XYZ file of C-alpha atoms in Angstrom:
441
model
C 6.567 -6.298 -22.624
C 9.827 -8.887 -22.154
C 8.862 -12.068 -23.456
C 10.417 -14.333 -21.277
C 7.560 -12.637 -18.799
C 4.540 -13.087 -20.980
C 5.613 -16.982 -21.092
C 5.615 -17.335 -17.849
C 2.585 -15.804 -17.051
C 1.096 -18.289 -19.960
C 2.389 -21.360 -18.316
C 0.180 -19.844 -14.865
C -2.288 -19.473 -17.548
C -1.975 -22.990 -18.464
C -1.273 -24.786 -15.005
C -4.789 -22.863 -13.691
C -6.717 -24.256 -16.613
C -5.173 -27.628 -15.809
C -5.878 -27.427 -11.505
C -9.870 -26.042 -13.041
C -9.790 -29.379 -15.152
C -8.856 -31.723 -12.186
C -11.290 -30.262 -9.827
C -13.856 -29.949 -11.849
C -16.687 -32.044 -10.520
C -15.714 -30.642 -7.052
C -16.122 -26.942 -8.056
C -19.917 -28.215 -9.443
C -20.332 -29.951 -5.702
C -19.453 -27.248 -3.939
C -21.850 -24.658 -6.448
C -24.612 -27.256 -5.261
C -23.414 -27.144 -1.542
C -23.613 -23.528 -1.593
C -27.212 -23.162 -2.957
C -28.273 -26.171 -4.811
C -26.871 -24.754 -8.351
C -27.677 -27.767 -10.903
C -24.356 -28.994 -12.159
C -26.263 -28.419 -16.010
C -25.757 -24.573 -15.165
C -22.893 -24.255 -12.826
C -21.136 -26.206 -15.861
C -22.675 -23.941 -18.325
C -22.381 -20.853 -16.701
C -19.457 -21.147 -14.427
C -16.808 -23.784 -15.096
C -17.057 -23.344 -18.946
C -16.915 -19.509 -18.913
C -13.853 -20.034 -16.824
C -12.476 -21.930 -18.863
C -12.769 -20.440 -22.398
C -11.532 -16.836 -21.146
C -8.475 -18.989 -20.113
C -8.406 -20.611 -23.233
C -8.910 -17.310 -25.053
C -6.261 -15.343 -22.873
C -3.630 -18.544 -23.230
C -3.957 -18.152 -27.233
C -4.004 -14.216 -27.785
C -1.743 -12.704 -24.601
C 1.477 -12.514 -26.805
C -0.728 -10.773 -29.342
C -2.886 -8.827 -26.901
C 0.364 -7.300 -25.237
C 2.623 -6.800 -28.308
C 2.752 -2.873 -28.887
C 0.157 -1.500 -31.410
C 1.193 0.701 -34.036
C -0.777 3.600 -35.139
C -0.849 6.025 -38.171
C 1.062 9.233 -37.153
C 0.416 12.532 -37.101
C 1.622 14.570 -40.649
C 2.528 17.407 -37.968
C 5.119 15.336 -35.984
C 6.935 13.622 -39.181
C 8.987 11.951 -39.494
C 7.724 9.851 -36.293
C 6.346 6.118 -35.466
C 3.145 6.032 -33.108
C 2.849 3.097 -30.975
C 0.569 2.227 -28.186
C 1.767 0.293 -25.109
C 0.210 -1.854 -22.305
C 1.262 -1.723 -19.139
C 0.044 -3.188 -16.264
C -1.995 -1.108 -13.316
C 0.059 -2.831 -10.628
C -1.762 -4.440 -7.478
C -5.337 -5.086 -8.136
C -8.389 -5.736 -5.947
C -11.200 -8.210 -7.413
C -13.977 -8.189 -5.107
C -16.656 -10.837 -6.376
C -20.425 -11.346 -5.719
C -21.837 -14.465 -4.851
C -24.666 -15.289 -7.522
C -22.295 -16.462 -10.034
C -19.002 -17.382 -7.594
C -17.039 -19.059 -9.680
C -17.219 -17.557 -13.073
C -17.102 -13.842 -11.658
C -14.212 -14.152 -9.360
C -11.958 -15.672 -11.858
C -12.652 -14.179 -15.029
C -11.159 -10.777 -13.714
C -8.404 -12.694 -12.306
C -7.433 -14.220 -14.763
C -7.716 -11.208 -16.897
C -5.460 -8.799 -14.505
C -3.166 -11.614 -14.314
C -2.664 -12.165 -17.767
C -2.127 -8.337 -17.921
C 0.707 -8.838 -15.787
C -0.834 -7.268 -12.503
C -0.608 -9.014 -8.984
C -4.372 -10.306 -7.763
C -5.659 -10.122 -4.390
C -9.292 -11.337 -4.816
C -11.832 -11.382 -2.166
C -14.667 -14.093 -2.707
C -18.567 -13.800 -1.152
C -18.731 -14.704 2.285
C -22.146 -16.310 1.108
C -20.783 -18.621 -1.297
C -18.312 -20.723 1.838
C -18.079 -23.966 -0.153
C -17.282 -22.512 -3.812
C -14.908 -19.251 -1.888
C -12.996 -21.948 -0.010
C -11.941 -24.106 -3.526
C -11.314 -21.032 -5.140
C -8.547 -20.142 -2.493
C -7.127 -23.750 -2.805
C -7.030 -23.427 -6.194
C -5.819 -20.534 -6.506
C -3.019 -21.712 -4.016
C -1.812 -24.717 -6.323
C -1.187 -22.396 -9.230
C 0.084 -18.929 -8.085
C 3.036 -17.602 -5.628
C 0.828 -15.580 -2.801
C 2.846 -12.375 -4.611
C 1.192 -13.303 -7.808
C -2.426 -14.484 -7.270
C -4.181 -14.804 -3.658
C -8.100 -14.925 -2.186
C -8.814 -13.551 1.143
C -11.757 -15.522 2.654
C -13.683 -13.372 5.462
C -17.353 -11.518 5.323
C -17.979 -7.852 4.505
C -15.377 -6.757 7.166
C -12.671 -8.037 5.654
C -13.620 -6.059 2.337
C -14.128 -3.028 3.942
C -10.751 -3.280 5.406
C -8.704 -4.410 1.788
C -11.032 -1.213 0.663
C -8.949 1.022 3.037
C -5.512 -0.308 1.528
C -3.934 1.889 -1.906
C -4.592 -0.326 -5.036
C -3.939 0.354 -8.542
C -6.705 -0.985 -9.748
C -10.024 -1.888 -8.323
C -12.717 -4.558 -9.950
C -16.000 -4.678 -8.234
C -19.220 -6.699 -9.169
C -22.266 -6.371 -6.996
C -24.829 -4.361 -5.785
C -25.354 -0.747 -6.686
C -25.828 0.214 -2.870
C -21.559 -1.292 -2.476
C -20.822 -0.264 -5.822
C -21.091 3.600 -4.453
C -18.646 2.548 -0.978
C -16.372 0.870 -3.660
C -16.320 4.184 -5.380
C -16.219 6.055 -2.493
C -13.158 4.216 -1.355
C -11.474 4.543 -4.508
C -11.518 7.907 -4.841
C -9.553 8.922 -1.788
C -6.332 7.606 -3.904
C -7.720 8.210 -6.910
C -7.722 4.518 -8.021
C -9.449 3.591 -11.480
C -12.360 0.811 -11.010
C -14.970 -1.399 -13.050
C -17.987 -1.527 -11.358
C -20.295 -4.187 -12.796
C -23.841 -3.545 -10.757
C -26.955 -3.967 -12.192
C -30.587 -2.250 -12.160
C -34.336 -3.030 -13.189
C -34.020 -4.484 -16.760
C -36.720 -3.904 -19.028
C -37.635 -7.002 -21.470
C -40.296 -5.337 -23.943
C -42.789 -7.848 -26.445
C -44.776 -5.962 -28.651
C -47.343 -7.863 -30.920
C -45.608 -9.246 -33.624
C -43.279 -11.426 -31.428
C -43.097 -15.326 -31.615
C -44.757 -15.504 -28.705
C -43.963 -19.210 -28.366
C -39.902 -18.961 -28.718
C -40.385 -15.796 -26.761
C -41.933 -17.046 -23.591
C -39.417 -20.435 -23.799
C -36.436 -17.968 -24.016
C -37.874 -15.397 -21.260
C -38.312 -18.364 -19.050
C -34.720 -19.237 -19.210
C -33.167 -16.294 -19.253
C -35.436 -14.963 -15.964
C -35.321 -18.300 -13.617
C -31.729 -19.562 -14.529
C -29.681 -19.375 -11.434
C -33.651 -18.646 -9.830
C -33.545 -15.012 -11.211
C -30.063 -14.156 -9.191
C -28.279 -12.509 -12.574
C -27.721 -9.415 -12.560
C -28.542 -9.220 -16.306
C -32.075 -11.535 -15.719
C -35.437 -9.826 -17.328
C -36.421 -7.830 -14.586
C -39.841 -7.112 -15.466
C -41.955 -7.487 -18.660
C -44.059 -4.870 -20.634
C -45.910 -6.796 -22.826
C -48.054 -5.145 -25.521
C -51.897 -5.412 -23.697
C -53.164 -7.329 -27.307
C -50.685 -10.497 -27.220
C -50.665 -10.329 -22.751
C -53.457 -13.277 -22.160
C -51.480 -15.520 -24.434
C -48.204 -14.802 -23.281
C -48.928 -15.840 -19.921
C -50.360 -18.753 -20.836
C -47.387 -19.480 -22.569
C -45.338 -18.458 -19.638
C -46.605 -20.983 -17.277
C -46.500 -23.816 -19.621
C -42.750 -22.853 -19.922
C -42.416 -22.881 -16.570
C -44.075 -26.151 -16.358
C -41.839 -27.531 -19.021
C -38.778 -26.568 -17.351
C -39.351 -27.289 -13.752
C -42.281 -29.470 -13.754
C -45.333 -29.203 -11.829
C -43.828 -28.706 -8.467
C -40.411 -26.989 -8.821
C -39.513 -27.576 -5.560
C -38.403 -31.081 -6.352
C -37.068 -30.234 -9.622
C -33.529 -30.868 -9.720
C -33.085 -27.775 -11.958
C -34.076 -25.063 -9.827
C -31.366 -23.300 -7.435
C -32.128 -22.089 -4.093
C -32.310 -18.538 -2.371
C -29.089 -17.638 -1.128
C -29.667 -16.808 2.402
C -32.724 -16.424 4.439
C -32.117 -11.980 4.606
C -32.375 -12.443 0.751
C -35.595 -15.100 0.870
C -36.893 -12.518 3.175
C -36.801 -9.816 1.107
C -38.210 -11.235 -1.695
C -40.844 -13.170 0.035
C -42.228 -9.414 0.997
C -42.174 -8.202 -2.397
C -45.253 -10.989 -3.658
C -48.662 -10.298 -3.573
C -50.718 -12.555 -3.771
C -53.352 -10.648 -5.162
C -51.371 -10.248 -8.294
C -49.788 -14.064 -8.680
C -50.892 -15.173 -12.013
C -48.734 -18.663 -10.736
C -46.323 -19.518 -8.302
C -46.323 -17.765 -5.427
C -45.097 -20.500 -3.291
C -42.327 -20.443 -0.674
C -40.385 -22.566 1.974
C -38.086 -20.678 4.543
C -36.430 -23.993 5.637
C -35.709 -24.792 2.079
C -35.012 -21.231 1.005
C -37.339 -21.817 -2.019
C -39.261 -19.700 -3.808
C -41.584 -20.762 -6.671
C -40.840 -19.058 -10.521
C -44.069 -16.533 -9.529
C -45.124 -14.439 -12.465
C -47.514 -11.293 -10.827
C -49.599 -9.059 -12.330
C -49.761 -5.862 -12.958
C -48.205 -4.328 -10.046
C -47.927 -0.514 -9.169
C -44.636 0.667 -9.806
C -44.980 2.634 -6.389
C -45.136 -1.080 -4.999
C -42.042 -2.784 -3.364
C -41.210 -5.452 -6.183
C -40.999 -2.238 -8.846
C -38.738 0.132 -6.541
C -35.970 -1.875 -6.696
C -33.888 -4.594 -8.716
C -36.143 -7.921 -8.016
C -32.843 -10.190 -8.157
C -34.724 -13.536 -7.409
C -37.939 -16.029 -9.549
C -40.378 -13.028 -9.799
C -41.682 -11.958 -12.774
C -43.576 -8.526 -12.606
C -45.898 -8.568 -15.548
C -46.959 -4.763 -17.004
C -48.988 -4.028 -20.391
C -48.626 -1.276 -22.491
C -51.108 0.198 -25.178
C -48.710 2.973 -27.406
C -45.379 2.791 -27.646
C -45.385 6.172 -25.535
C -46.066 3.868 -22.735
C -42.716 2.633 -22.834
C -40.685 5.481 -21.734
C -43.363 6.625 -19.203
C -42.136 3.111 -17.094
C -38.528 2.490 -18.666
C -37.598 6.018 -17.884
C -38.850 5.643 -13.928
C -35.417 4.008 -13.358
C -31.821 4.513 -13.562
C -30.214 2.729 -16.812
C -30.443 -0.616 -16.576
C -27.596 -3.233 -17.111
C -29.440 -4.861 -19.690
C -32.333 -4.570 -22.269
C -34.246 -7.007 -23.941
C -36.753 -6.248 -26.930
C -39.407 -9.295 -28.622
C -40.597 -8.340 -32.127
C -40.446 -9.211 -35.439
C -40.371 -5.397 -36.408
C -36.869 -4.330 -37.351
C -37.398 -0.697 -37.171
C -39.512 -0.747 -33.702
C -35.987 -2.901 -32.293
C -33.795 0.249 -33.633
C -35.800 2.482 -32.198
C -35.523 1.207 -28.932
C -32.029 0.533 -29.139
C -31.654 3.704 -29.772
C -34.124 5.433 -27.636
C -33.018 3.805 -23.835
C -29.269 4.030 -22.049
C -28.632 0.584 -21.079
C -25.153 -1.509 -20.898
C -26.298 -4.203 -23.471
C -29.017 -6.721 -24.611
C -30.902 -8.692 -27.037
C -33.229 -8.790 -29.319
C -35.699 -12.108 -29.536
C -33.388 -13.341 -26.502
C -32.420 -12.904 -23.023
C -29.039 -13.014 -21.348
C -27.092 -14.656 -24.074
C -24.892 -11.651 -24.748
C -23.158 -11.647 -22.423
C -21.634 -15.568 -23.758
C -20.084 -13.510 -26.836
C -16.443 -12.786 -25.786
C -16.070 -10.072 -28.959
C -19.101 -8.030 -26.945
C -17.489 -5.678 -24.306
C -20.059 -6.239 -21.010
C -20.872 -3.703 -18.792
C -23.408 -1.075 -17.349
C -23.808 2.365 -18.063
C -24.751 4.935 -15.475
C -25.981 3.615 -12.000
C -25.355 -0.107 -13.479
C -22.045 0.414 -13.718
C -18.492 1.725 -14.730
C -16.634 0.404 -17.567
C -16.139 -3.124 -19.260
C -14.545 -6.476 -19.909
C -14.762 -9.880 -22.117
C -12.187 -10.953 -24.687
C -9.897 -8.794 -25.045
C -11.697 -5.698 -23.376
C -10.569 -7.432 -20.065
C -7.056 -7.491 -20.666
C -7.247 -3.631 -21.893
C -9.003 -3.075 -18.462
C -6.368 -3.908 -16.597
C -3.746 -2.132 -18.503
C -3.012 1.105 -18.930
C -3.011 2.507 -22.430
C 0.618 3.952 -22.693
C 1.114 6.619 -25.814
C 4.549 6.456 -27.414
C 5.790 8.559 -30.475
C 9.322 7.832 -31.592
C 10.499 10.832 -33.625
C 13.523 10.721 -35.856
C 16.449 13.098 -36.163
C 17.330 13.203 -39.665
C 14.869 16.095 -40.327
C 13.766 19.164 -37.621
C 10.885 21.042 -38.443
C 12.141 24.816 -37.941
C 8.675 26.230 -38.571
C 7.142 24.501 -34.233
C 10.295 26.820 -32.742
C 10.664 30.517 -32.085
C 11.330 32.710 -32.801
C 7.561 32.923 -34.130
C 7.907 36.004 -36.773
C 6.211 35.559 -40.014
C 4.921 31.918 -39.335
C 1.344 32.781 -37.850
C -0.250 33.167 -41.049
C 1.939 29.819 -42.599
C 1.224 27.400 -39.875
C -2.683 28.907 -39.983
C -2.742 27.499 -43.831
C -0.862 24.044 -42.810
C -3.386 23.903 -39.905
C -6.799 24.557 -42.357
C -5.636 22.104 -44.741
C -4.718 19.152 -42.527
């Protein structure tokens, strides 16, 4: 890769970071505007992920796009072995809206940094935080280099028509398939980062205390709209009573006793999404919460008991503040509700019993997790993130997002001071030599 390129691309690198800096405390207004995201999280979770995979990509791009050497092959000697990144080409980032900030311009910046051209398209739902993004973006790229397209689901389908080199999707499973669809009549390589129903297990010799402080978190942070959230607990039927009396003093803690004027708490995104999740609570089954406000799009952290898993909350990803609650007896139980669903985008496993963990980690298909946490993972730049199966296609982070967006290029340089006579033909005599050479290598 000339030099004189990667600089440049590091001084975009470094005038985006700069623009980010500057605006700041408007990117955390417009979060707010957009569905009262508390500037605590849209700092934590947005701004500052931004800005430490810009950080990271600024310190390591010389490095990350320098040629690799690798060990050669005794069969092609004398040679060198190198592997080369190149970049895709044009690429299409198409973000979702829960997290609007963070996942539009982490896979920019990533496919920039790999020396692709960007055209990202930001949620529709997210007007306030898509519209700064675009100005942004305008005061640090040429339109050649970086650009957003504003519009609604329209406008995506019709970028989806056009021949990329590389597509980058995060969002439902339901678009995930079009997106793949789509793809596939040119044959264009995406990352698809969807989600699912993510089991978060607590068998009986958890911390019950740390563990309902951390589930609480980790399920009503952005008001359960993360695609790795705990989707639904199975909690082991002997420790259940006290974890949900834990639970709701968590929930107390965090968001007082009405969360509705909590300044912590985000909003619903829409009313078709407030909707939808309004229909999935029974009442019945609310162990606390349960409380909702179309005009405010709010919906009270609601844990609910028990339900069927023919019921609407357990068919499908819950994606809002509703916690299904489930028990389980043997650990046989497990599987018979874990392996109802496709492979979930994340895991998440409460014990004190290192071997009971392993076993889980290795009995279940999921993209990634945690064990005696929720969600944190995915902060760890050095852990490639991604689903696995319906969740999703491939992965990014560190420097698993600039390898995304490159492609892998195999180069052997062979010398010509010696020729190997024994590869040409004629082949006479050397079946039963090269069958030796072979055997031994």
């Amino acid at each position: 890769m000339n030099s004189t390129e990667i600089n440049f691309r590091k001084e975009k690198l470094k005038k985006l970071l700069h623009v980010i800096t500057e605006n700041e405390e408007a990117i955390l207004k417009a979060l707010y505007s957009d569905f009262k995201k508390p500037a605590f999280e849209g700092f934590l979770t947005e701004v500052n992920v931004v800005k430490s995979d810009l950080k990271d990509a600024i310190k390591n791009i010389k490095s990350w796009a320098k040629p690799k050497k690798v060990r050669a092959s005794l069969l092609n000697f004398p040679s060198s072995d190198y592997i080369y990144s190149e970049p895709y080409g044009k690429t299409l980032v198409i973000s979702p809206w829960n997290y609007p900030f963070q996942l539009a311009l982490c896979p920019v910046i990533a496919s920039y940094a790999a020396g692709n051209s960007v055209v990202l398209k930001p949620s529709e739902l997210t007007p306030n935080t898509s519209t700064l993004l675009s100005k942004i973006i305008r005061e640090t790229f040429d339109v050649k280099e970086v650009v957003a397209v504003l519009g609604d689901a329209d406008v995506a389908k019709s970028l989806l028509e056009k021949r990329w080199d590389y597509i980058f999707f995060t969002g439902s499973v339901a678009v995930g398939k079009e997106v793949a669809k789509a793809a596939a009549k040119n044959l264009t390589p995406v990352t698809l980062e969807l989600g699912g129903k993510n089991p978060c297990i607590i068998d009986e010799t958890a911390d019950l205390e740390v563990t309902a402080k951390r589930i609480v978190w980790g399920k009503f942070i952005n008001a359960g709209q993360t695609c790795i959230a705990p989707d639904y607990l199975l909690v082991q039927q002997k420790v259940k009573s006290k974890l949900v009396r834990l639970l709701k003093e968590e929930i107390e803690k965090a968001f007082g006793e009405n969360p509705q004027i909590s300044p912590d708490f985000t909003r619903i995104i829409n009313k078709k999404n407030w909707l939808r999740l309004v229909d999935m609570i029974e009442q019945k089954n609310v162990l606390s919460g349960g409380i909702f406000d179309e005009e405010d799009l709010y919906i009270a952290p609601t844990l609910i008991d028990e339900p069927s898993l023919e019921s609407e909350i357990m068919k499908e990803e819950i994606f809002g503040p509703l916690l299904p609650i489930l028990s389980y007896s043997a650990e046989n139980d497990l599987k018979k509700v874990i392996s109802k669903y496709e492979k979930p985008l994340s895991l998440y496993v409460f014990t004190k019993n290192k071997a009971f963990a392993e076993k889980i980690i290795q009995d279940f298909s999921f993209g990634g997790g945690c064990i005696n946490d929720t969600v944190v993972h995915f902060s760890n730049k050095r852990l490639p993130f991604g689903g696995v199966g319906n969740s999703g296609i491939g992965a990014y982070h560190g420097k698993k997002s600039y390898e995304t967006f490159s492609h892998q290029k195999s180069i052997l340089k062979k010398a010509t001071w010696f020729d190997n006579p024994i590869r040409y033909a004629p082949y006479k005599n050397k079946l039963k030599f090269i069958r030796k050479i072979l055997n031994w290598l």
